[in-house]
Short mmCIF file of C-alpha atoms and ligand atoms in Angstrom, two decimals:
data_model
loop_
_atom_site.label_atom_id
_atom_site.label_comp_id
_atom_site.label_asym_id
_atom_site.label_seq_id
_atom_site.Cartn_x
_atom_site.Cartn_y
_atom_site.Cartn_z
CA MET A 1 127.43 110.61 60.89
CA LYS A 2 130.25 112.87 60.89
CA ARG A 3 131.44 113.85 64.67
CA GLN A 4 130.50 117.47 64.43
CA GLU A 5 127.11 116.83 63.53
CA ALA A 6 126.23 114.05 66.14
CA MET A 7 127.47 116.50 68.60
CA GLU A 8 125.69 119.52 67.41
CA LYS A 9 122.32 116.63 67.11
CA ALA A 10 123.46 116.32 71.21
CA LYS A 11 123.70 119.61 71.74
CA GLU A 12 120.58 120.77 70.94
CA HIS A 13 118.35 118.04 72.70
CA PHE A 14 120.27 118.27 75.61
CA GLN A 15 119.24 121.82 75.52
CA ARG A 16 115.48 120.85 75.02
CA LEU A 17 116.06 118.84 77.93
CA ILE A 18 116.37 120.78 80.17
CA GLU A 19 114.01 124.08 79.18
CA GLU A 20 111.60 121.44 79.97
CA GLN A 21 113.54 120.79 83.52
CA LEU A 22 113.51 124.39 84.07
CA GLY A 23 109.60 124.84 82.95
CA ARG A 24 109.34 122.16 85.43
CA VAL A 25 111.31 123.42 88.16
CA GLU A 26 109.00 127.15 88.32
CA ARG A 27 106.29 125.10 87.94
CA MET A 28 107.02 123.30 91.18
CA LYS A 29 107.48 126.91 92.60
CA VAL A 30 104.19 127.68 92.56
CA GLY A 31 102.84 124.75 94.04
CA GLU A 32 99.35 123.61 95.14
CA ASP A 33 97.59 123.58 98.44
CA TRP A 34 96.68 119.52 98.97
CA LEU A 35 93.59 118.73 98.36
CA ASP A 36 90.85 118.27 101.67
CA PHE A 37 88.53 114.93 101.58
CA SER A 38 86.30 115.63 104.27
CA LYS A 39 85.34 119.20 102.54
CA GLN A 40 84.51 117.59 99.45
CA GLU A 41 80.99 116.13 99.06
CA ARG A 42 81.51 113.50 96.78
CA ILE A 43 84.40 111.59 96.08
CA ILE A 44 85.01 109.94 93.47
CA ILE A 45 87.53 107.12 92.88
CA GLY A 46 88.42 105.86 89.69
CA VAL A 47 88.68 102.25 88.49
CA VAL A 48 91.34 101.42 86.16
CA GLY A 49 90.99 97.78 85.73
CA GLY A 50 94.64 97.29 83.78
CA ASP A 51 96.67 94.50 81.65
CA GLY A 52 97.47 90.87 81.86
CA ILE A 53 95.67 89.70 85.49
CA GLY A 54 94.83 93.26 86.55
CA PRO A 55 91.41 93.35 85.46
CA TYR A 56 91.57 90.11 87.34
CA ILE A 57 93.14 91.55 91.08
CA THR A 58 91.15 95.29 90.69
CA LYS A 59 87.62 93.00 90.25
CA GLU A 60 88.87 90.93 93.76
CA ALA A 61 89.69 94.66 95.62
CA VAL A 62 86.70 96.54 94.18
CA ARG A 63 84.26 94.06 95.76
CA VAL A 64 86.14 94.76 99.06
CA LEU A 65 86.03 98.51 98.74
CA GLU A 66 81.76 98.06 97.63
CA ASP A 67 81.47 96.05 100.51
CA LEU A 68 83.76 98.70 103.06
CA LEU A 69 81.95 102.07 101.64
CA ALA A 70 78.38 100.56 101.16
CA PRO A 71 77.35 103.03 102.86
CA GLU A 72 78.65 105.56 101.92
CA ILE A 73 78.24 104.40 97.99
CA ALA A 74 74.48 104.13 98.68
CA ALA A 75 74.64 108.22 100.03
CA GLY A 76 76.15 109.10 97.27
CA LYS A 77 78.79 110.16 99.14
CA VAL A 78 81.16 107.99 97.28
CA GLU A 79 81.30 106.87 94.23
CA LEU A 80 83.85 104.15 92.40
CA ARG A 81 83.78 105.15 88.53
CA ASP A 82 85.08 102.84 85.56
CA VAL A 83 87.49 105.00 83.82
CA PRO A 84 87.97 103.30 80.49
CA GLY A 85 90.80 103.79 77.24
CA LEU A 86 94.12 102.47 79.03
CA THR A 87 94.22 99.04 78.55
CA ILE A 88 97.47 98.57 75.93
CA GLU A 89 95.18 97.90 73.30
CA GLU A 90 93.42 101.35 73.67
CA ARG A 91 96.73 102.87 74.14
CA ALA A 92 98.60 101.64 71.29
CA ALA A 93 95.88 102.21 69.12
CA ALA A 94 95.94 105.67 69.98
CA ASN A 95 99.51 105.77 69.62
CA ASN A 96 99.77 107.96 73.00
CA ALA A 97 101.02 106.37 76.46
CA LEU A 98 98.34 108.48 78.39
CA PRO A 99 95.18 108.80 75.85
CA ASP A 100 93.47 112.69 75.53
CA ASP A 101 90.19 111.28 76.69
CA ALA A 102 91.28 108.84 79.57
CA LEU A 103 94.13 111.80 81.17
CA LYS A 104 90.60 113.79 81.33
CA ALA A 105 88.25 110.57 82.66
CA LEU A 106 91.48 110.54 85.70
CA LYS A 107 91.18 114.22 86.45
CA GLU A 108 87.36 114.31 87.21
CA CYS A 109 88.43 111.66 89.59
CA HIS A 110 90.00 112.75 93.56
CA VAL A 111 91.75 109.25 93.67
CA ILE A 112 92.31 106.01 91.51
CA LEU A 113 92.70 102.82 91.84
CA LYS A 114 95.09 101.36 89.13
CA GLY A 115 95.86 97.30 88.46
CA PRO A 116 99.33 97.24 86.59
CA LEU A 117 99.09 98.61 82.84
CA THR A 118 101.97 96.73 80.27
CA THR A 119 104.45 98.49 78.90
CA PRO A 120 105.97 97.93 75.94
CA LYS A 121 109.16 96.80 75.05
CA LYS A 122 110.97 95.60 72.00
CA GLY A 123 109.77 92.90 70.01
CA ASP A 124 106.65 93.46 70.92
CA PRO A 125 103.12 93.68 68.99
CA TRP A 126 102.40 97.46 69.96
CA PRO A 127 104.55 101.29 68.86
CA ASN A 128 107.47 101.68 71.98
CA LEU A 129 105.27 103.93 73.97
CA GLU A 130 106.88 105.52 77.16
CA SER A 131 105.51 103.77 80.74
CA ALA A 132 101.69 105.02 80.90
CA ASN A 133 102.45 104.65 84.65
CA VAL A 134 105.49 106.82 84.61
CA SER A 135 103.22 109.30 82.20
CA MET A 136 100.30 108.74 84.95
CA ARG A 137 102.64 109.73 87.48
CA ARG A 138 103.94 112.98 85.54
CA GLU A 139 100.72 114.34 84.55
CA LEU A 140 98.92 114.04 87.93
CA ASP A 141 102.37 115.08 89.65
CA LEU A 142 102.82 112.68 92.68
CA PHE A 143 105.45 113.01 93.56
CA ALA A 144 105.97 109.96 96.61
CA ASN A 145 105.37 106.99 95.71
CA VAL A 146 104.74 105.28 99.27
CA ARG A 147 104.90 101.92 100.05
CA PRO A 148 104.50 100.00 103.13
CA ILE A 149 105.95 96.81 103.74
CA LYS A 150 105.76 94.93 107.38
CA VAL A 151 106.08 91.48 108.81
CA PRO A 152 105.29 92.00 112.43
CA ALA A 153 106.99 88.42 113.30
CA GLU A 154 110.51 89.37 111.76
CA GLY A 155 110.36 92.60 113.45
CA ILE A 156 109.91 94.36 109.93
CA ASP A 157 108.34 97.56 109.41
CA TRP A 158 109.08 99.71 107.18
CA ILE A 159 107.80 102.65 105.33
CA PHE A 160 109.99 103.66 102.28
CA PHE A 161 109.15 107.48 100.57
CA ARG A 162 110.26 106.59 96.81
CA GLU A 163 110.37 110.24 94.65
CA ASN A 164 108.56 109.57 92.10
CA THR A 165 108.74 112.10 88.86
CA GLU A 166 112.47 112.80 88.66
CA GLY A 167 115.23 110.26 88.38
CA GLU A 168 116.29 108.65 86.30
CA TYR A 169 112.13 107.96 84.95
CA VAL A 170 111.32 112.06 84.20
CA LEU A 171 113.74 111.67 80.46
CA GLY A 172 113.87 108.01 80.62
CA SER A 173 112.23 107.87 77.26
CA GLN A 174 114.61 110.80 75.87
CA GLY A 175 118.02 109.24 76.15
CA ILE A 176 120.12 110.25 73.00
CA ASN A 177 122.01 107.62 71.09
CA VAL A 178 125.01 110.35 70.36
CA THR A 179 126.29 108.08 67.63
CA PRO A 180 125.46 104.39 66.47
CA ASP A 181 127.55 103.68 69.80
CA LEU A 182 127.37 106.04 72.47
CA ALA A 183 124.12 106.19 74.53
CA VAL A 184 123.71 108.85 76.83
CA ASP A 185 120.76 108.58 79.26
CA PHE A 186 120.01 111.61 81.84
CA LYS A 187 119.31 111.78 85.59
CA VAL A 188 117.51 114.72 86.84
CA ILE A 189 116.89 115.59 90.67
CA THR A 190 115.87 118.97 91.71
CA THR A 191 115.59 120.84 94.69
CA GLN A 192 112.16 121.22 94.92
CA GLY A 193 111.61 117.49 94.43
CA ALA A 194 114.13 116.52 96.94
CA GLU A 195 113.02 118.28 99.42
CA ARG A 196 108.34 117.83 99.06
CA ILE A 197 109.60 113.83 99.36
CA ALA A 198 112.00 114.43 102.15
CA ARG A 199 109.90 116.57 104.18
CA LEU A 200 106.85 114.07 103.67
CA ALA A 201 108.65 110.90 104.80
CA PHE A 202 109.72 113.14 107.53
CA GLU A 203 106.10 114.53 107.93
CA TYR A 204 105.10 110.95 108.40
CA ALA A 205 106.80 110.55 110.71
CA ARG A 206 106.75 112.78 113.18
CA LYS A 207 102.66 111.93 112.50
CA ASN A 208 102.78 108.15 113.56
CA GLY A 209 105.71 108.73 116.43
CA ILE A 210 108.26 107.28 114.15
CA ASP A 211 111.78 108.37 115.40
CA LYS A 212 113.80 107.15 112.14
CA VAL A 213 114.12 108.24 108.55
CA SER A 214 116.79 107.05 106.71
CA ALA A 215 118.07 108.45 103.21
CA VAL A 216 119.38 106.21 100.56
CA THR A 217 121.73 107.65 97.63
CA LYS A 218 124.89 106.48 95.66
CA ALA A 219 125.61 109.84 96.60
CA ASN A 220 129.48 108.98 96.85
CA VAL A 221 129.42 108.13 92.89
CA ILE A 222 126.30 109.93 91.49
CA LYS A 223 127.84 113.03 93.13
CA THR A 224 125.77 115.54 91.29
CA SER A 225 121.89 114.30 91.31
CA ASP A 226 122.16 112.03 94.22
CA GLY A 227 124.44 114.72 96.34
CA LYS A 228 121.40 117.54 95.73
CA PHE A 229 119.22 114.74 97.27
CA LEU A 230 121.25 113.62 100.33
CA GLU A 231 122.00 118.02 101.01
CA VAL A 232 118.25 118.75 100.70
CA ALA A 233 117.11 115.80 102.94
CA ARG A 234 119.69 116.81 105.83
CA ALA A 235 118.77 120.15 105.39
CA VAL A 236 114.78 119.30 105.95
CA ALA A 237 116.07 116.73 108.76
CA LYS A 238 117.68 120.05 110.50
CA GLU A 239 113.73 120.92 111.00
CA TYR A 240 112.94 118.06 112.50
CA PRO A 241 115.43 117.36 115.99
CA GLU A 242 112.91 115.09 117.67
CA ILE A 243 113.90 112.52 114.53
CA GLN A 244 117.27 110.89 114.17
CA PHE A 245 118.38 110.97 110.62
CA ASP A 246 121.11 108.83 108.36
CA ASP A 247 122.08 107.82 105.52
CA TRP A 248 122.98 104.53 103.20
CA PHE A 249 124.57 103.63 100.07
CA VAL A 250 121.86 102.01 97.84
CA ASP A 251 124.17 98.76 97.54
CA ILE A 252 124.94 98.20 101.24
CA MET A 253 121.20 99.06 102.10
CA ALA A 254 120.13 96.12 99.27
CA ALA A 255 122.38 94.10 101.69
CA LYS A 256 121.27 95.18 105.50
CA LEU A 257 117.79 94.65 104.17
CA VAL A 258 118.62 90.88 104.19
CA ASP A 259 120.64 91.17 107.33
CA GLU A 260 118.00 89.97 110.25
CA LYS A 261 119.78 91.90 113.06
CA ARG A 262 120.01 94.82 111.30
CA ARG A 263 116.80 95.43 109.35
CA LYS A 264 114.52 95.28 112.10
CA GLY A 265 116.73 99.11 112.75
CA PHE A 266 114.79 100.74 109.63
CA LYS A 267 111.89 102.16 110.00
CA VAL A 268 110.68 105.19 107.47
CA ILE A 269 113.12 105.31 103.75
CA VAL A 270 113.16 108.01 101.55
CA LEU A 271 114.88 107.66 98.25
CA PRO A 272 115.30 108.86 95.04
CA ASN A 273 113.15 106.95 92.48
CA LEU A 274 115.11 104.08 90.37
CA TYR A 275 117.07 103.32 93.81
CA GLY A 276 112.68 102.95 95.42
CA ASP A 277 111.98 101.10 92.65
CA ILE A 278 114.36 97.88 93.38
CA LEU A 279 114.36 98.07 97.08
CA THR A 280 110.86 98.33 97.30
CA ASP A 281 110.53 94.52 95.56
CA GLU A 282 113.25 93.30 97.06
CA ALA A 283 111.21 94.18 100.31
CA ALA A 284 108.10 92.76 99.57
CA GLU A 285 109.51 89.32 99.31
CA PHE A 286 110.46 89.49 102.26
CA GLN A 287 106.35 89.83 103.05
CA GLY A 288 105.41 87.08 100.85
CA GLY A 289 106.33 88.37 97.20
CA VAL A 290 105.66 91.21 95.00
CA GLY A 291 101.90 90.12 94.71
CA THR A 292 101.27 91.33 98.35
CA ALA A 293 102.13 94.80 98.20
CA GLY A 294 100.24 97.86 97.73
CA SER A 295 101.95 101.68 96.79
CA ALA A 296 100.61 104.77 96.76
CA ASN A 297 101.02 107.62 94.66
CA ILE A 298 100.92 110.51 96.47
CA GLY A 299 100.44 114.45 94.90
CA LYS A 300 98.60 117.43 96.39
CA ARG A 301 95.32 117.10 94.24
CA TYR A 302 95.93 113.71 93.17
CA ALA A 303 96.19 110.19 94.61
CA MET A 304 97.01 106.60 93.14
CA PHE A 305 96.67 103.34 94.69
CA GLU A 306 98.55 100.40 92.92
CA ALA A 307 100.08 96.90 93.48
CA ILE A 308 103.85 97.02 93.45
CA HIS A 309 103.78 94.55 90.61
CA GLY A 310 103.39 94.42 86.90
CA SER A 311 100.39 92.53 84.96
CA ALA A 312 102.17 89.42 85.08
CA PRO A 313 101.31 88.31 80.96
CA ARG A 314 103.68 85.20 81.70
CA MET A 315 100.67 84.01 84.23
CA VAL A 316 97.50 85.25 81.62
CA ASP A 317 99.51 83.20 79.03
CA GLU A 318 99.95 80.14 81.22
CA GLY A 319 96.12 80.76 82.07
CA ARG A 320 96.89 81.02 85.10
CA ALA A 321 95.42 84.77 85.75
CA THR A 322 92.47 83.96 88.03
CA TYR A 323 95.16 82.52 90.84
CA ALA A 324 96.59 85.83 90.94
CA ASP A 325 96.78 87.30 94.48
CA PRO A 326 94.73 90.13 94.60
CA SER A 327 96.46 90.83 97.73
CA SER A 328 98.55 93.72 96.43
CA MET A 329 95.36 95.78 95.44
CA MET A 330 93.76 95.14 98.37
CA ARG A 331 96.90 96.81 100.67
CA ALA A 332 96.51 99.37 97.81
CA SER A 333 93.04 100.10 98.54
CA ALA A 334 93.25 99.94 102.47
CA MET A 335 96.03 102.67 101.61
CA LEU A 336 93.35 104.60 99.46
CA LEU A 337 90.67 104.77 102.82
CA ARG A 338 93.73 106.08 104.67
CA HIS A 339 93.88 108.58 102.08
CA ILE A 340 90.66 109.72 101.71
CA GLY A 341 89.97 109.99 105.49
CA PHE A 342 88.20 106.42 106.40
CA LEU A 343 90.55 104.94 108.80
CA GLU A 344 89.11 102.61 110.65
CA GLU A 345 88.18 101.21 107.65
CA ALA A 346 91.53 101.29 106.14
CA SER A 347 92.60 99.55 109.58
CA ARG A 348 89.83 96.84 109.67
CA LEU A 349 90.95 95.69 106.09
CA GLU A 350 94.65 95.95 106.80
CA MET A 351 94.45 93.42 109.56
CA ALA A 352 92.08 91.18 107.81
CA LEU A 353 95.07 91.42 105.10
CA ASP A 354 97.43 90.09 108.16
CA ILE A 355 95.22 87.72 109.44
CA CYS A 356 93.88 85.92 106.01
CA GLY A 357 97.93 86.17 104.24
CA GLN A 358 100.79 86.08 106.90
CA HIS A 359 99.12 84.60 110.23
CA GLU A 360 95.70 81.98 109.90
CA LYS A 361 96.23 81.33 106.10
CA ARG A 362 93.64 79.37 106.14
CA ILE A 363 93.72 79.88 102.61
CA ALA A 364 97.08 79.58 100.57
CA LEU A 365 97.68 81.04 97.00
CA THR A 366 100.23 79.90 95.08
CA GLY A 367 99.89 81.53 91.81
CA ARG A 368 98.98 78.36 89.75
CA SER A 369 95.59 75.40 90.16
CA ASP A 370 97.39 73.71 93.30
CA GLY A 371 96.04 76.64 95.11
CA ALA A 372 93.10 79.02 95.44
CA THR A 373 91.94 81.42 93.51
CA GLY A 374 91.65 85.10 93.60
CA SER A 375 88.17 85.38 94.09
CA GLU A 376 88.22 82.18 96.99
CA TYR A 377 91.30 84.64 98.28
CA ALA A 378 89.04 87.24 98.10
CA ASP A 379 85.96 86.33 99.76
CA TYR A 380 88.37 84.79 102.46
CA VAL A 381 89.41 88.46 103.39
CA MET A 382 85.53 90.03 102.74
CA GLU A 383 84.64 87.27 105.75
CA THR A 384 87.19 87.76 108.08
CA LEU A 385 86.12 91.90 107.63
CA LYS A 386 82.47 90.60 108.99
CA ASP A 387 84.02 89.15 112.32
CA PRO A 388 82.98 91.11 114.96
CA SER A 389 85.99 90.40 116.67
CA LEU A 390 88.29 91.05 114.31
CA GLU A 391 90.52 93.43 116.29
CA GLN A 392 90.88 90.68 119.08
CA ARG A 393 91.79 87.90 116.57
CA TRP A 394 94.40 90.18 114.96
CA LYS A 395 95.75 90.84 118.32
CA GLY A 396 96.13 86.93 119.01
CA CYS A 397 97.90 86.62 115.39
CA SER A 398 100.22 89.38 115.77
CA SER A 399 101.29 88.51 120.00
CA GLU A 400 101.88 84.27 118.44
P1 LIG B 1 105.45 91.39 86.93
O1 LIG B 1 105.55 92.07 88.34
O2 LIG B 1 104.29 91.61 86.12
O3 LIG B 1 105.30 90.20 87.05
C1 LIG B 1 106.74 89.05 87.59
C2 LIG B 1 106.20 87.51 88.16
O4 LIG B 1 105.91 88.04 89.29
C3 LIG B 1 104.90 87.40 87.25
O5 LIG B 1 105.40 86.23 86.47
C4 LIG B 1 104.61 86.11 88.91
O6 LIG B 1 105.19 85.05 89.13
C5 LIG B 1 104.43 86.90 89.92
N1 LIG B 1 103.84 87.98 90.20
C6 LIG B 1 102.59 89.27 89.95
N2 LIG B 1 101.98 89.47 90.89
C7 LIG B 1 101.79 88.44 90.80
C8 LIG B 1 100.82 88.54 91.65
N3 LIG B 1 99.22 89.24 92.38
N4 LIG B 1 100.30 87.06 92.47
C9 LIG B 1 101.00 86.35 91.89
N5 LIG B 1 101.67 85.93 91.31
C10 LIG B 1 102.52 87.76 90.97
O7 LIG B 1 106.85 91.60 85.56
P2 LIG B 1 107.22 92.03 84.48
O8 LIG B 1 107.20 90.34 83.97
O9 LIG B 1 108.50 92.56 84.79
O10 LIG B 1 106.17 92.90 84.19
C11 LIG B 1 105.65 92.20 83.61
C12 LIG B 1 104.26 94.07 82.52
O11 LIG B 1 104.21 95.25 83.92
C13 LIG B 1 105.19 94.72 81.79
O12 LIG B 1 104.96 95.66 80.55
C14 LIG B 1 105.86 96.27 82.61
O13 LIG B 1 105.81 97.38 82.34
C15 LIG B 1 104.47 96.12 83.77
N6 LIG B 1 104.71 97.05 85.17
C16 LIG B 1 103.43 97.58 85.42
C17 LIG B 1 103.83 98.29 86.72
C18 LIG B 1 102.53 99.13 86.78
O14 LIG B 1 101.59 98.73 86.50
N7 LIG B 1 103.60 99.67 87.92
C19 LIG B 1 104.81 97.57 87.45
C20 LIG B 1 105.73 97.08 86.83
C21 LIG B 1 105.67 96.41 86.00
#
């Protein structure tokens, strides 16, 4: 292709992307109100098993939810509903990352508990579809990815607010090979997108009496888009004078998270999409690995709760799926319970998970046959949940 022709094609491509993004900004400006769960007669929790280890660990989390919500389910106030059509085989057959019927079914639910979904990569036997996770976050406008990490014994109590719909991901499949030698991707940050995630982080801090919020960017190098994110976060911070605000570059933040003295000082952390993706996986390692961490994808109308890890195909190939740790999906379930207003059930589940996974560890998960299965571990959690002295037991563990 001639140089001039390549440039014209690239300009047309860029123009189309900019038009789409300006449309998205307009839609964000209109906004919508938060869904009030206390006003819903029946709350529908959609369940997506997912791929790989997904169905195994999701099944265990559903058992726990069914147990905790048994009275509400029996009274018809809560429904757990399977949402089909989203396995990689089904998405490949529809040649669509988020098939229409599945999206419609998701939209009939209020909240979603989702197992990990495989994203095809080059060399896989499926069409090179967009990540279903990314398209779900976009289609349901789940703009905030909230990931708590707690290791009480080490003084770690962080909650990450990762922007979920912009950054490098919003046009992740729409980069352009201008010529065979020149590949260009795009990063997008909008005032509206940055403001709503910053505000959610500060509101969370205010509601929970937390006195510090830290923003993470690479604004010294990625000056325009990260620069905007930081500028907006600073402006929002001014509305919360009782909360201290500081900002970090992502590289030094990655280092400080492993600095035992320094890391205790971090509390609420707000950051753009890609940095949030990377730092939260790092942070999860302190808590016992990605298998122990849940995450919430929050929008004003919908919310989706999932593990922070993927479908772990290697575990499945090696016949180890039954040994996958379901804690991640149970942590996600606790966040779901909190989101829909079941605060007591949520904290009981969190306490049980702290006891079973971090303190007592009567059953060890190793991801292999020398450890417990996910089902055995779920039994342990459910038995712990039934203990009338759960709170005392948890307090005893936490003060060790
Ligand atoms: P992965 O997170 O699936 O697994 C990496 C390794 O982490 C596994 O091999 C395993 O050793 C360990 N692991 C993960 N979850 C575990 C658990 N519950 N218990 C014990 N060990 C666990 O990472 P990957 O191999 O890079 O991704 C696999 C697929 O998942 C890809 O298709 C990817 O796109 C997809 N993915 C989906 C999501 C999501 O659904 N939100 C997130 C990340 C990756």
